[in-house]
Coordinates of C-alpha atoms in Angstrom, one line a residue:
Chain A
X1 CA -4.8 -3.8 -14.2
X2 CA -1.0 -3.9 -14.3
X3 CA -1.1 -1.6 -11.2
X4 CA -2.2 -4.3 -8.8
X5 CA -1.3 -7.5 -10.7
X6 CA 1.9 -7.8 -8.9
X7 CA 0.3 -8.4 -5.5
X8 CA -3.5 -9.0 -6.0
X9 CA -4.9 -12.4 -7.1
X10 CA -8.5 -13.2 -8.2
X11 CA -10.8 -14.8 -5.7
X12 CA -12.2 -18.2 -6.7
X13 CA -15.0 -20.5 -5.7
X14 CA -13.8 -24.1 -6.0
X15 CA -15.2 -27.0 -4.1
X16 CA -12.5 -28.5 -1.9
X17 CA -10.3 -25.4 -2.1
X18 CA -12.4 -22.5 -1.1
X19 CA -15.6 -21.6 0.6
X20 CA -18.2 -21.4 -2.1
X21 CA -19.8 -18.5 -0.2
X22 CA -17.0 -16.2 1.0
X23 CA -14.1 -17.6 -1.2
X24 CA -11.8 -18.1 1.8
X25 CA -9.6 -21.1 1.8
X26 CA -11.6 -24.1 2.9
X27 CA -11.7 -27.8 2.2
X28 CA -15.4 -27.9 3.0
X29 CA -18.1 -26.4 0.8
X30 CA -18.7 -23.7 3.4
X31 CA -15.9 -22.6 5.7
X32 CA -16.2 -23.0 9.4
X33 CA -17.3 -19.4 10.0
X34 CA -19.8 -19.2 7.2
X35 CA -21.4 -22.5 8.2
X36 CA -21.8 -21.5 11.8
X37 CA -23.3 -18.2 10.7
X38 CA -25.6 -20.0 8.3
X39 CA -26.8 -22.3 11.1
X40 CA -27.5 -19.4 13.4
X41 CA -28.9 -16.8 11.0
X42 CA -30.0 -18.7 7.8
X43 CA -31.5 -16.4 5.1
X44 CA -31.0 -13.2 7.2
X45 CA -27.4 -13.1 6.0
X46 CA -26.1 -11.6 2.8
X47 CA -27.5 -13.6 -0.1
X48 CA -24.4 -13.2 -2.2
X49 CA -20.8 -12.3 -1.2
X50 CA -18.5 -10.9 -3.9
X51 CA -14.9 -10.5 -2.7
X52 CA -12.5 -9.4 -5.4
X53 CA -9.1 -10.3 -4.3
X54 CA -7.1 -11.9 -1.4
X55 CA -5.3 -9.8 1.1
X56 CA -2.4 -12.0 2.2
X57 CA -1.9 -11.2 5.9
X58 CA 0.9 -12.4 8.2
X59 CA 3.3 -13.3 5.5
X60 CA 6.6 -14.5 7.0
X61 CA 9.5 -12.0 7.1
X62 CA 7.9 -9.1 5.2
X63 CA 4.3 -7.9 4.9
X64 CA 2.6 -8.7 1.6
X65 CA 1.7 -5.6 -0.4
X66 CA -1.9 -6.8 -0.7
X67 CA -2.3 -6.7 3.1
X68 CA -0.5 -3.4 3.3
X69 CA -2.7 -1.8 0.6
X70 CA -5.9 -3.0 2.4
X71 CA -4.8 -1.4 5.6
X72 CA -2.9 1.7 4.4
X73 CA -5.7 3.0 2.3
X74 CA -7.3 4.0 5.6
X75 CA -4.2 5.7 7.0
X76 CA -3.9 9.3 8.0
X77 CA -1.9 10.8 6.3
X78 CA -3.1 9.0 3.3
X79 CA -1.3 6.5 1.1
X80 CA -2.6 7.9 -2.1
X81 CA -1.8 5.0 -4.5
X82 CA -3.3 2.5 -2.1
X83 CA -6.5 4.6 -2.0
X84 CA -6.6 4.8 -5.8
X85 CA -6.0 1.1 -6.2
X86 CA -8.8 0.1 -3.8
X87 CA -11.2 2.6 -5.5
X88 CA -10.1 1.4 -8.9
X89 CA -10.8 -2.2 -8.0
X90 CA -14.4 -1.3 -7.0
X91 CA -15.0 0.7 -10.1
X92 CA -13.6 -1.8 -12.5
X93 CA -15.3 -4.8 -10.9
X94 CA -18.7 -3.2 -10.8
X95 CA -18.4 -1.8 -14.3
X96 CA -17.5 -5.2 -15.7
X97 CA -19.4 -7.6 -13.4
X98 CA -22.3 -5.5 -12.2
X99 CA -24.4 -7.3 -14.8
X100 CA -23.3 -10.7 -13.3
X101 CA -24.6 -9.7 -9.9
X102 CA -27.8 -8.5 -11.6
X103 CA -28.1 -11.8 -13.4
X104 CA -28.2 -13.8 -10.2
X105 CA -31.3 -12.1 -9.1
X106 CA -31.8 -8.4 -10.0
X107 CA -29.9 -5.1 -10.1
X108 CA -29.3 -3.5 -6.8
X109 CA -31.7 -0.7 -5.9
X110 CA -29.7 0.9 -3.2
X111 CA -26.0 1.2 -2.1
X112 CA -24.5 1.5 1.3
X113 CA -21.2 0.7 3.0
X114 CA -20.1 -0.9 6.3
X115 CA -19.4 2.0 8.7
X116 CA -16.2 2.2 10.6
X117 CA -16.7 1.1 14.2
X118 CA -13.3 2.2 15.3
X119 CA -13.2 5.8 14.3
X120 CA -15.8 8.5 14.6
X121 CA -15.7 10.1 11.2
X122 CA -18.7 11.6 9.5
X123 CA -20.1 9.0 7.1
X124 CA -18.9 10.7 3.9
X125 CA -15.4 11.0 5.2
X126 CA -15.0 7.3 5.9
X127 CA -12.6 5.4 3.7
X128 CA -15.3 2.8 2.9
X129 CA -17.7 5.5 1.7
X130 CA -14.9 6.4 -0.8
X131 CA -15.1 2.9 -2.1
X132 CA -19.0 2.8 -2.3
X133 CA -18.8 6.1 -4.2
X134 CA -17.0 4.3 -7.0
X135 CA -19.6 1.6 -7.7
X136 CA -20.4 2.0 -11.3
X137 CA -24.2 1.5 -11.7
X138 CA -27.3 2.6 -9.8
X139 CA -25.3 5.0 -7.7
X140 CA -27.0 8.3 -7.9
X141 CA -27.9 10.2 -4.7
X142 CA -31.4 8.7 -4.7
X143 CA -29.9 5.2 -4.4
X144 CA -27.6 5.9 -1.5
X145 CA -28.1 5.3 2.2
X146 CA -25.8 5.2 5.3
X147 CA -26.1 3.0 8.3
X148 CA -25.6 4.4 11.7
X149 CA -24.3 3.0 14.9
X150 CA -26.8 0.6 16.6
X151 CA -27.6 0.1 20.2
X152 CA -24.9 -2.6 20.7
X153 CA -21.4 -1.3 20.5
X154 CA -19.9 -3.6 23.1
X155 CA -20.1 -6.9 21.3
X156 CA -16.9 -8.7 20.3
X157 CA -15.7 -7.6 16.9
X158 CA -16.1 -11.1 15.6
X159 CA -19.7 -11.5 16.7
X160 CA -22.5 -11.1 14.2
X161 CA -25.0 -8.7 15.8
X162 CA -28.3 -7.4 14.3
X163 CA -28.0 -4.3 16.5
X164 CA -24.4 -3.3 15.8
X165 CA -25.8 -1.0 13.1
X166 CA -29.1 0.6 12.5
X167 CA -31.1 2.0 9.5
X168 CA -31.8 5.7 10.1
X169 CA -35.6 6.5 9.7
X170 CA -35.0 8.7 6.7
X171 CA -33.6 5.7 4.7
X172 CA -36.2 3.1 5.5
X173 CA -37.8 3.5 2.1
X174 CA -34.5 2.7 0.4
X175 CA -34.3 -0.6 2.2
X176 CA -37.8 -2.1 2.5
X177 CA -38.4 -4.6 -0.3
X178 CA -35.2 -3.6 -2.0
X179 CA -31.9 -5.3 -3.1
X180 CA -29.1 -3.6 -1.3
X181 CA -25.4 -3.6 -2.4
X182 CA -23.2 -3.3 0.7
X183 CA -19.5 -2.3 0.2
X184 CA -16.6 -2.9 2.5
X185 CA -12.9 -3.0 2.2
X186 CA -12.1 -6.4 3.8
X187 CA -13.9 -9.6 4.8
X188 CA -12.1 -11.4 7.6
X189 CA -14.7 -13.4 9.5
X190 CA -17.6 -11.5 7.8
X191 CA -18.9 -10.4 11.1
X192 CA -19.3 -6.7 10.3
X193 CA -20.7 -7.3 6.9
X194 CA -23.1 -9.9 8.2
X195 CA -24.2 -7.6 11.0
X196 CA -25.0 -5.0 8.4
X197 CA -27.0 -7.7 6.4
X198 CA -29.0 -8.7 9.5
X199 CA -29.8 -5.0 10.1
X200 CA -30.9 -4.5 6.6
X201 CA -33.0 -7.7 6.4
X202 CA -34.7 -6.8 9.7
X203 CA -35.6 -3.4 8.1
X204 CA -37.3 -5.3 5.3
X205 CA -34.5 -5.6 2.7
X206 CA -35.5 -8.3 0.1
X207 CA -31.9 -9.1 -0.9
X208 CA -28.4 -8.2 0.2
X209 CA -25.2 -8.5 -1.9
X210 CA -21.9 -8.0 -0.1
X211 CA -19.1 -6.5 -2.2
X212 CA -15.6 -6.6 -0.5
X213 CA -12.4 -5.6 -2.1
X214 CA -10.3 -8.1 -0.2
X215 CA -10.9 -11.5 1.5
X216 CA -8.4 -11.5 4.3
X217 CA -6.2 -14.6 4.6
X218 CA -3.3 -15.6 6.9
X219 CA 0.0 -17.1 5.9
X220 CA 0.5 -18.5 9.4
X221 CA -2.6 -20.7 9.1
X222 CA -1.5 -24.0 7.5
X223 CA -4.8 -24.3 5.5
X224 CA -4.4 -20.8 4.2
X225 CA -0.7 -21.1 3.5
X226 CA -1.2 -24.2 1.4
X227 CA -3.8 -22.3 -0.6
X228 CA -1.9 -19.0 -1.0
X229 CA 1.1 -20.8 -2.3
X230 CA -0.9 -21.9 -5.3
X231 CA -1.9 -18.4 -6.2
X232 CA 0.5 -17.1 -8.8
X233 CA -1.6 -15.6 -11.6
X234 CA -1.8 -11.8 -11.5
X235 CA -5.2 -10.2 -10.8
X236 CA -7.3 -10.0 -14.0
X237 CA -10.2 -7.6 -13.8
X238 CA -12.1 -9.6 -16.5
X239 CA -12.1 -12.7 -14.3
X240 CA -15.6 -12.8 -12.8
X241 CA -15.8 -12.6 -9.0
X242 CA -19.5 -13.8 -9.2
X243 CA -19.3 -16.9 -11.4
X244 CA -15.6 -17.4 -12.1
X245 CA -15.7 -17.1 -15.9
X246 CA -14.2 -14.4 -18.1
X247 CA -16.5 -11.4 -18.8
X248 CA -16.1 -8.6 -21.4
X249 CA -16.6 -5.0 -20.4
Chain B
X1 CA 7.6 22.0 15.5
X2 CA 4.0 20.7 15.7
X3 CA 2.4 19.4 12.5
X4 CA -1.3 19.3 11.7
X5 CA -1.7 15.9 13.3
X6 CA -0.4 17.2 16.5
X7 CA 3.0 15.6 16.1
X8 CA 5.7 17.4 18.1
X9 CA 9.2 16.3 18.9
X10 CA 7.9 14.3 21.9
X11 CA 5.9 12.2 19.4
X12 CA 8.9 11.9 17.0
X13 CA 11.2 10.9 19.9
X14 CA 8.7 8.2 21.0
X15 CA 8.7 6.8 17.5
X16 CA 12.5 6.7 17.4
X17 CA 12.5 5.1 20.8
X18 CA 10.0 2.4 19.7
X19 CA 12.1 1.6 16.7
X20 CA 15.2 1.3 18.8
X21 CA 13.7 -0.6 21.6
X22 CA 11.6 -3.0 19.4
X23 CA 9.2 -4.2 22.2
X24 CA 8.3 -7.8 22.0
X25 CA 10.8 -8.0 19.1
X26 CA 8.2 -6.4 16.8
X27 CA 9.7 -5.4 13.5
X28 CA 9.7 -1.8 12.2
X29 CA 6.7 -2.5 9.9
X30 CA 4.5 -3.8 12.7
X31 CA 5.5 -1.0 15.0
X32 CA 4.8 1.6 12.3
X33 CA 1.4 0.1 11.5
X34 CA 0.5 0.3 15.1
X35 CA 1.5 3.9 15.4
X36 CA -0.3 4.7 12.1
X37 CA -3.5 3.1 13.4
X38 CA -3.3 4.8 16.9
X39 CA -2.1 8.1 15.6
X40 CA 0.3 8.6 18.5
X41 CA 3.7 7.0 19.1
X42 CA 3.6 8.2 22.7
X43 CA 0.5 6.1 23.3
X44 CA 2.0 3.1 21.7
X45 CA 5.2 3.6 23.8
X46 CA 3.3 3.8 27.1
X47 CA 1.4 0.7 26.1
X48 CA 4.6 -1.3 26.2
X49 CA 6.5 0.8 28.8
X50 CA 3.9 2.1 31.2
X51 CA 6.3 3.0 34.0
X52 CA 9.0 4.9 32.1
X53 CA 7.6 8.3 33.1
X54 CA 9.0 7.9 36.6
X55 CA 11.1 4.7 36.8
X56 CA 14.7 4.3 35.8
X57 CA 14.9 1.4 33.4
X58 CA 16.6 0.4 30.2
X59 CA 13.5 1.7 28.4
X60 CA 13.8 5.1 30.1
X61 CA 17.3 5.4 28.9
X62 CA 16.3 4.6 25.3
X63 CA 13.5 7.2 25.4
X64 CA 15.9 9.9 26.9
X65 CA 18.5 9.1 24.2
X66 CA 15.8 9.4 21.5
X67 CA 14.7 12.7 22.9
X68 CA 18.3 14.0 22.8
X69 CA 18.8 12.6 19.3
X70 CA 15.7 14.3 17.9
X71 CA 16.7 17.6 19.5
X72 CA 20.2 17.3 18.0
X73 CA 18.9 16.4 14.6
X74 CA 16.8 19.5 14.4
X75 CA 19.9 21.7 14.4
X76 CA 22.0 19.5 12.2
X77 CA 22.6 20.1 8.5
X78 CA 20.0 17.6 7.5
X79 CA 16.2 17.2 8.1
X80 CA 14.6 14.5 10.1
X81 CA 11.1 13.4 9.0
X82 CA 8.7 10.8 10.3
X83 CA 5.9 9.3 8.2
X84 CA 3.5 11.4 10.1
X85 CA 5.1 14.7 9.0
X86 CA 3.7 16.8 6.1
X87 CA 7.0 17.0 4.3
X88 CA 7.6 13.3 4.3
X89 CA 7.9 12.1 0.7
X90 CA 4.3 11.0 0.2
X91 CA 4.8 8.2 -2.3
X92 CA 6.8 6.3 0.2
X93 CA 3.6 5.8 2.2
X94 CA 2.2 3.6 -0.7
X95 CA 4.4 0.6 0.0
X96 CA 4.8 -2.1 2.5
X97 CA 8.4 -1.1 3.1
X98 CA 7.4 2.5 4.0
X99 CA 10.4 3.7 6.1
X100 CA 9.0 5.2 9.4
X101 CA 11.7 7.8 9.4
X102 CA 13.9 9.5 6.8
X103 CA 16.8 11.9 6.9
X104 CA 17.2 14.3 4.0
X105 CA 19.5 17.0 2.7
X106 CA 18.5 19.4 -0.1
X107 CA 15.2 20.2 -1.5
X108 CA 12.0 18.3 -0.8
X109 CA 9.5 18.6 -3.5
X110 CA 5.8 17.7 -3.0
X111 CA 4.4 15.3 -5.6
X112 CA 7.9 14.9 -7.1
X113 CA 7.5 13.3 -10.6
X114 CA 10.5 11.1 -10.5
X115 CA 11.9 8.0 -12.3
X116 CA 14.6 5.7 -11.0
X117 CA 17.5 4.9 -13.3
X118 CA 19.5 2.0 -11.9
X119 CA 22.1 -0.6 -12.8
X120 CA 25.4 -2.2 -12.0
X121 CA 28.4 -0.5 -10.4
X122 CA 30.6 -2.1 -13.1
X123 CA 28.9 -1.1 -16.4
X124 CA 30.0 -1.2 -20.1
X125 CA 30.4 2.1 -22.0
X126 CA 27.2 1.3 -23.9
X127 CA 25.3 0.9 -20.7
X128 CA 26.7 4.1 -19.2
X129 CA 25.7 6.0 -22.4
X130 CA 22.2 4.4 -22.2
X131 CA 21.9 5.7 -18.6
X132 CA 23.1 9.2 -19.5
X133 CA 20.8 9.5 -22.5
X134 CA 17.8 8.3 -20.5
X135 CA 18.6 10.8 -17.7
X136 CA 18.9 13.6 -20.3
X137 CA 15.6 12.7 -21.9
X138 CA 13.9 12.5 -18.5
X139 CA 15.1 16.0 -17.7
X140 CA 13.7 17.3 -21.0
X141 CA 10.3 15.9 -19.9
X142 CA 10.6 17.8 -16.6
X143 CA 11.0 14.6 -14.6
X144 CA 13.3 14.1 -11.7
X145 CA 16.0 11.4 -12.0
X146 CA 16.5 9.1 -9.0
X147 CA 19.4 6.8 -8.4
X148 CA 21.5 5.4 -5.5
X149 CA 24.7 7.4 -5.6
X150 CA 26.7 4.2 -6.3
X151 CA 29.5 4.0 -8.9
X152 CA 28.6 3.0 -12.4
X153 CA 25.1 3.5 -13.7
X154 CA 23.9 5.5 -10.7
X155 CA 26.8 8.0 -11.0
X156 CA 26.2 8.3 -14.8
X157 CA 22.5 9.1 -14.2
X158 CA 23.1 11.7 -11.5
X159 CA 25.9 13.4 -13.4
X160 CA 24.0 13.5 -16.7
X161 CA 21.0 15.0 -14.9
X162 CA 23.1 17.8 -13.3
X163 CA 24.7 18.5 -16.6
X164 CA 21.3 18.9 -18.2
X165 CA 20.3 21.2 -15.3
X166 CA 17.7 18.8 -14.1
X167 CA 16.7 17.6 -10.6
X168 CA 18.2 14.5 -9.2
X169 CA 17.5 12.5 -6.1
X170 CA 19.9 10.1 -4.4
X171 CA 18.4 7.4 -2.2
X172 CA 21.4 6.2 -0.3
X173 CA 22.3 2.9 1.5
X174 CA 24.0 4.5 4.5
X175 CA 23.3 7.1 7.1
X176 CA 23.0 10.7 5.9
X177 CA 26.3 11.7 7.7
X178 CA 28.3 9.1 5.8
X179 CA 29.8 9.7 2.4
X180 CA 29.8 6.4 0.5
X181 CA 31.4 5.6 -1.8
X182 CA 34.1 8.1 -0.8
X183 CA 34.7 8.9 -4.5
X184 CA 31.2 10.4 -4.7
X185 CA 31.6 12.9 -1.9
X186 CA 31.7 15.7 -4.4
X187 CA 28.6 14.4 -6.3
X188 CA 26.6 14.2 -3.0
X189 CA 27.4 17.8 -2.3
X190 CA 26.6 18.9 -5.9
X191 CA 23.2 17.1 -5.8
X192 CA 22.3 19.0 -2.6
X193 CA 23.6 22.4 -3.9
X194 CA 21.8 22.2 -7.2
X195 CA 18.2 21.7 -6.1
X196 CA 18.4 18.0 -5.7
X197 CA 17.8 15.7 -2.7
X198 CA 19.7 13.1 -0.8
X199 CA 17.5 10.8 1.2
X200 CA 18.4 8.1 3.7
X201 CA 16.1 5.8 5.7
X202 CA 18.9 4.7 8.1
X203 CA 20.1 6.3 11.4
X204 CA 22.5 9.1 10.5
X205 CA 25.8 7.3 11.4
X206 CA 24.9 3.9 9.9
X207 CA 27.7 2.4 7.8
X208 CA 27.0 0.6 4.5
X209 CA 26.0 -3.0 5.2
X210 CA 25.0 -6.0 3.1
X211 CA 21.3 -5.6 4.0
X212 CA 21.1 -1.8 3.8
X213 CA 21.3 -1.7 0.0
X214 CA 18.5 -4.1 -0.8
X215 CA 16.1 -2.3 1.6
X216 CA 17.2 1.0 0.1
X217 CA 16.3 -0.3 -3.3
X218 CA 12.7 -0.9 -2.3
X219 CA 12.4 2.7 -1.0
X220 CA 14.0 4.0 -4.2
X221 CA 11.4 2.2 -6.3
X222 CA 8.6 3.6 -4.1
X223 CA 9.9 7.2 -4.5
X224 CA 9.6 7.1 -8.2
X225 CA 6.8 6.6 -10.7
X226 CA 8.8 3.8 -12.4
X227 CA 12.2 2.1 -12.4
X228 CA 14.4 1.9 -15.4
X229 CA 16.9 -1.0 -15.2
X230 CA 19.7 -0.2 -17.5
X231 CA 22.1 -3.1 -16.9
X232 CA 22.5 -5.7 -14.2
X233 CA 24.3 -8.9 -13.5
X234 CA 22.8 -12.2 -12.6
X235 CA 23.2 -11.6 -8.9
X236 CA 23.3 -7.8 -8.7
X237 CA 21.4 -5.7 -6.2
X238 CA 19.5 -4.1 -9.1
X239 CA 17.6 -7.3 -9.5
X240 CA 16.2 -6.7 -6.1
X241 CA 14.8 -3.3 -7.1
X242 CA 13.1 -4.9 -10.1
X243 CA 11.6 -7.6 -8.0
X244 CA 10.5 -5.3 -5.2
X245 CA 9.0 -2.8 -7.7
X246 CA 6.8 -5.5 -9.2
X247 CA 5.8 -6.9 -5.7
X248 CA 4.6 -3.5 -4.5
X249 CA 3.1 -2.4 -7.8
X250 CA 5.5 0.1 -9.4
X251 CA 6.2 -0.2 -13.1
X252 CA 9.5 -1.5 -14.3
X253 CA 11.2 -0.8 -17.6
X254 CA 14.0 -3.3 -18.4
X255 CA 16.6 -2.5 -21.0
X256 CA 16.6 -5.2 -23.7
X257 CA 20.2 -6.0 -22.6
X258 CA 19.0 -7.1 -19.2
X259 CA 16.4 -9.4 -20.6
X260 CA 19.1 -11.0 -22.9
X261 CA 21.9 -11.2 -20.4
X262 CA 20.2 -12.3 -17.2
X263 CA 17.9 -15.2 -16.5
X264 CA 15.9 -13.2 -14.0
X265 CA 15.5 -10.4 -16.6
X266 CA 14.1 -12.8 -19.1
X267 CA 11.8 -14.3 -16.5
X268 CA 10.3 -10.9 -15.6
X269 CA 9.2 -10.0 -19.1
X270 CA 5.6 -11.1 -18.7
X271 CA 5.2 -10.0 -15.1
X272 CA 2.5 -7.3 -14.5
X273 CA 3.8 -3.8 -15.1
X274 CA 7.1 -4.8 -16.8
X275 CA 8.1 -3.3 -20.1
X276 CA 11.2 -3.8 -22.3
X277 CA 13.1 -0.9 -24.0
X278 CA 15.8 -1.2 -26.6
X279 CA 16.7 2.5 -26.6
X280 CA 16.4 5.5 -24.3
X281 CA 13.6 6.7 -26.7
X282 CA 11.8 3.4 -26.1
X283 CA 12.0 4.2 -22.4
X284 CA 10.3 7.5 -22.9
X285 CA 7.5 6.0 -25.0
X286 CA 6.8 3.5 -22.2
X287 CA 6.9 6.2 -19.6
X288 CA 4.5 8.2 -21.6
X289 CA 2.0 5.3 -21.5
X290 CA 2.6 4.8 -17.8
X291 CA 2.0 8.5 -17.0
X292 CA -1.1 8.5 -19.2
X293 CA -2.6 5.5 -17.4
X294 CA -1.9 7.2 -14.1
X295 CA -3.6 10.4 -15.1
X296 CA -6.6 8.5 -16.6
X297 CA -7.0 6.5 -13.4
X298 CA -6.9 9.8 -11.4
X299 CA -9.5 11.4 -13.8
X300 CA -11.8 8.3 -13.7
X301 CA -11.8 8.2 -9.9
X302 CA -12.3 12.0 -9.6
X303 CA -15.2 11.9 -12.0
X304 CA -17.1 9.3 -9.9
X305 CA -20.4 10.5 -8.5
X306 CA -19.5 12.8 -5.7

């Protein structure tokens, strides 16, 4: 992956350095956000979160390419290489580490993505749908579902809301009792992804795995800055985003 | 002219005005990201200057001047393009240093397959010959040769390309109305006349400055599929292009001389996307691999379940 090695770094789960759940910089086992979500929603949240790389936001002086790529892949007119890089990340990571996700519990039965709340694009034209399309396994038409807008569109973007999204009636069978893989580009507080998880669990999902290309971080937060400064090794697609070891394709 | 995204000269002028006014001291990158997300520079402008439609203020003057500039630029002997325009060189959109506006003379080519050949202004005869041979081989492969219109390696790369009847692009460190260095006035004209392109990310009358060349180097790297560094000193500007290319994910091919003669060159050898070439033929072998990887990635992504 020499294409992204210059600006992407592997995520890690390391007690005392990162949140063991979302991989964000944290000196406690669960970061502040994740522990408050856990206290409030317990097992209705995503069971496993798999962020692939860090997006380094708010870098002093110039923007970091990782943050640019995570944003610009959604731009109109498109930044073609950014789109390719984001899609390639999803494809390579699921090809190599799909089995690692399966080993934790089971293979996913269904795939969906976190819908855009800002723009009214038809589902298949949304940038995140383009990422979900690149998941390597169990991704035929019969495994796919889309979430629609729920009743609550007024909540704060950082609130976890079970009714931000909804499962359309036609897809209920692909959710009830199933393991769902939910794809998104970026995990910041996890609010949108966790809202989707609550919706799916409420519709009977047995298990939810969250796959995010980037875990957003901020150079202007001292705790993040200290962590980001230690990240020097280029992204290695063999490095496992699930258990941290090296996997072979 | 209105493009498919509904951008007309009013939108273009609002973008120019935003870049000149820099509300809340926001930098160009932040302003551009805001306009990209919103889709309209006019909307972003009125967010910061809600009263300029009627009131007389400094902001009104900036907007008026921008409107006059944009009108004048459309009849000048160059083109003015914003990142929202269809003819904007699309690969520049890939990088964090995407220039929000560019000025061009000559021929814009969509999906231009281009490689930068860069190096010092003061170069040895061996290095100049390396640059000429590399440019000639690139032309044979149907690739465009990009350089910065400076003396030395840049001039050698541009001239060898023209001699081989290839296409060459100059990404310059001044405004499009300037001729710098003066000695390359004729080369500038020849590039434009012979199917090439001169591209500037600066306001048309901008003089050369210390900071303009490094930021230009990042854009040059972005324009191409890869950068070939022929020769460079320990503190040369070429070093910046190599560093920026790696940081935004474009491949770099260093000549073996650069890795021997500079500490930074030696240090880059194991960085992602960096390759070392002893000869111009080596450069072409590396490029072959890079282009192959690119097309395999495109095929892989296209073959995904629709």
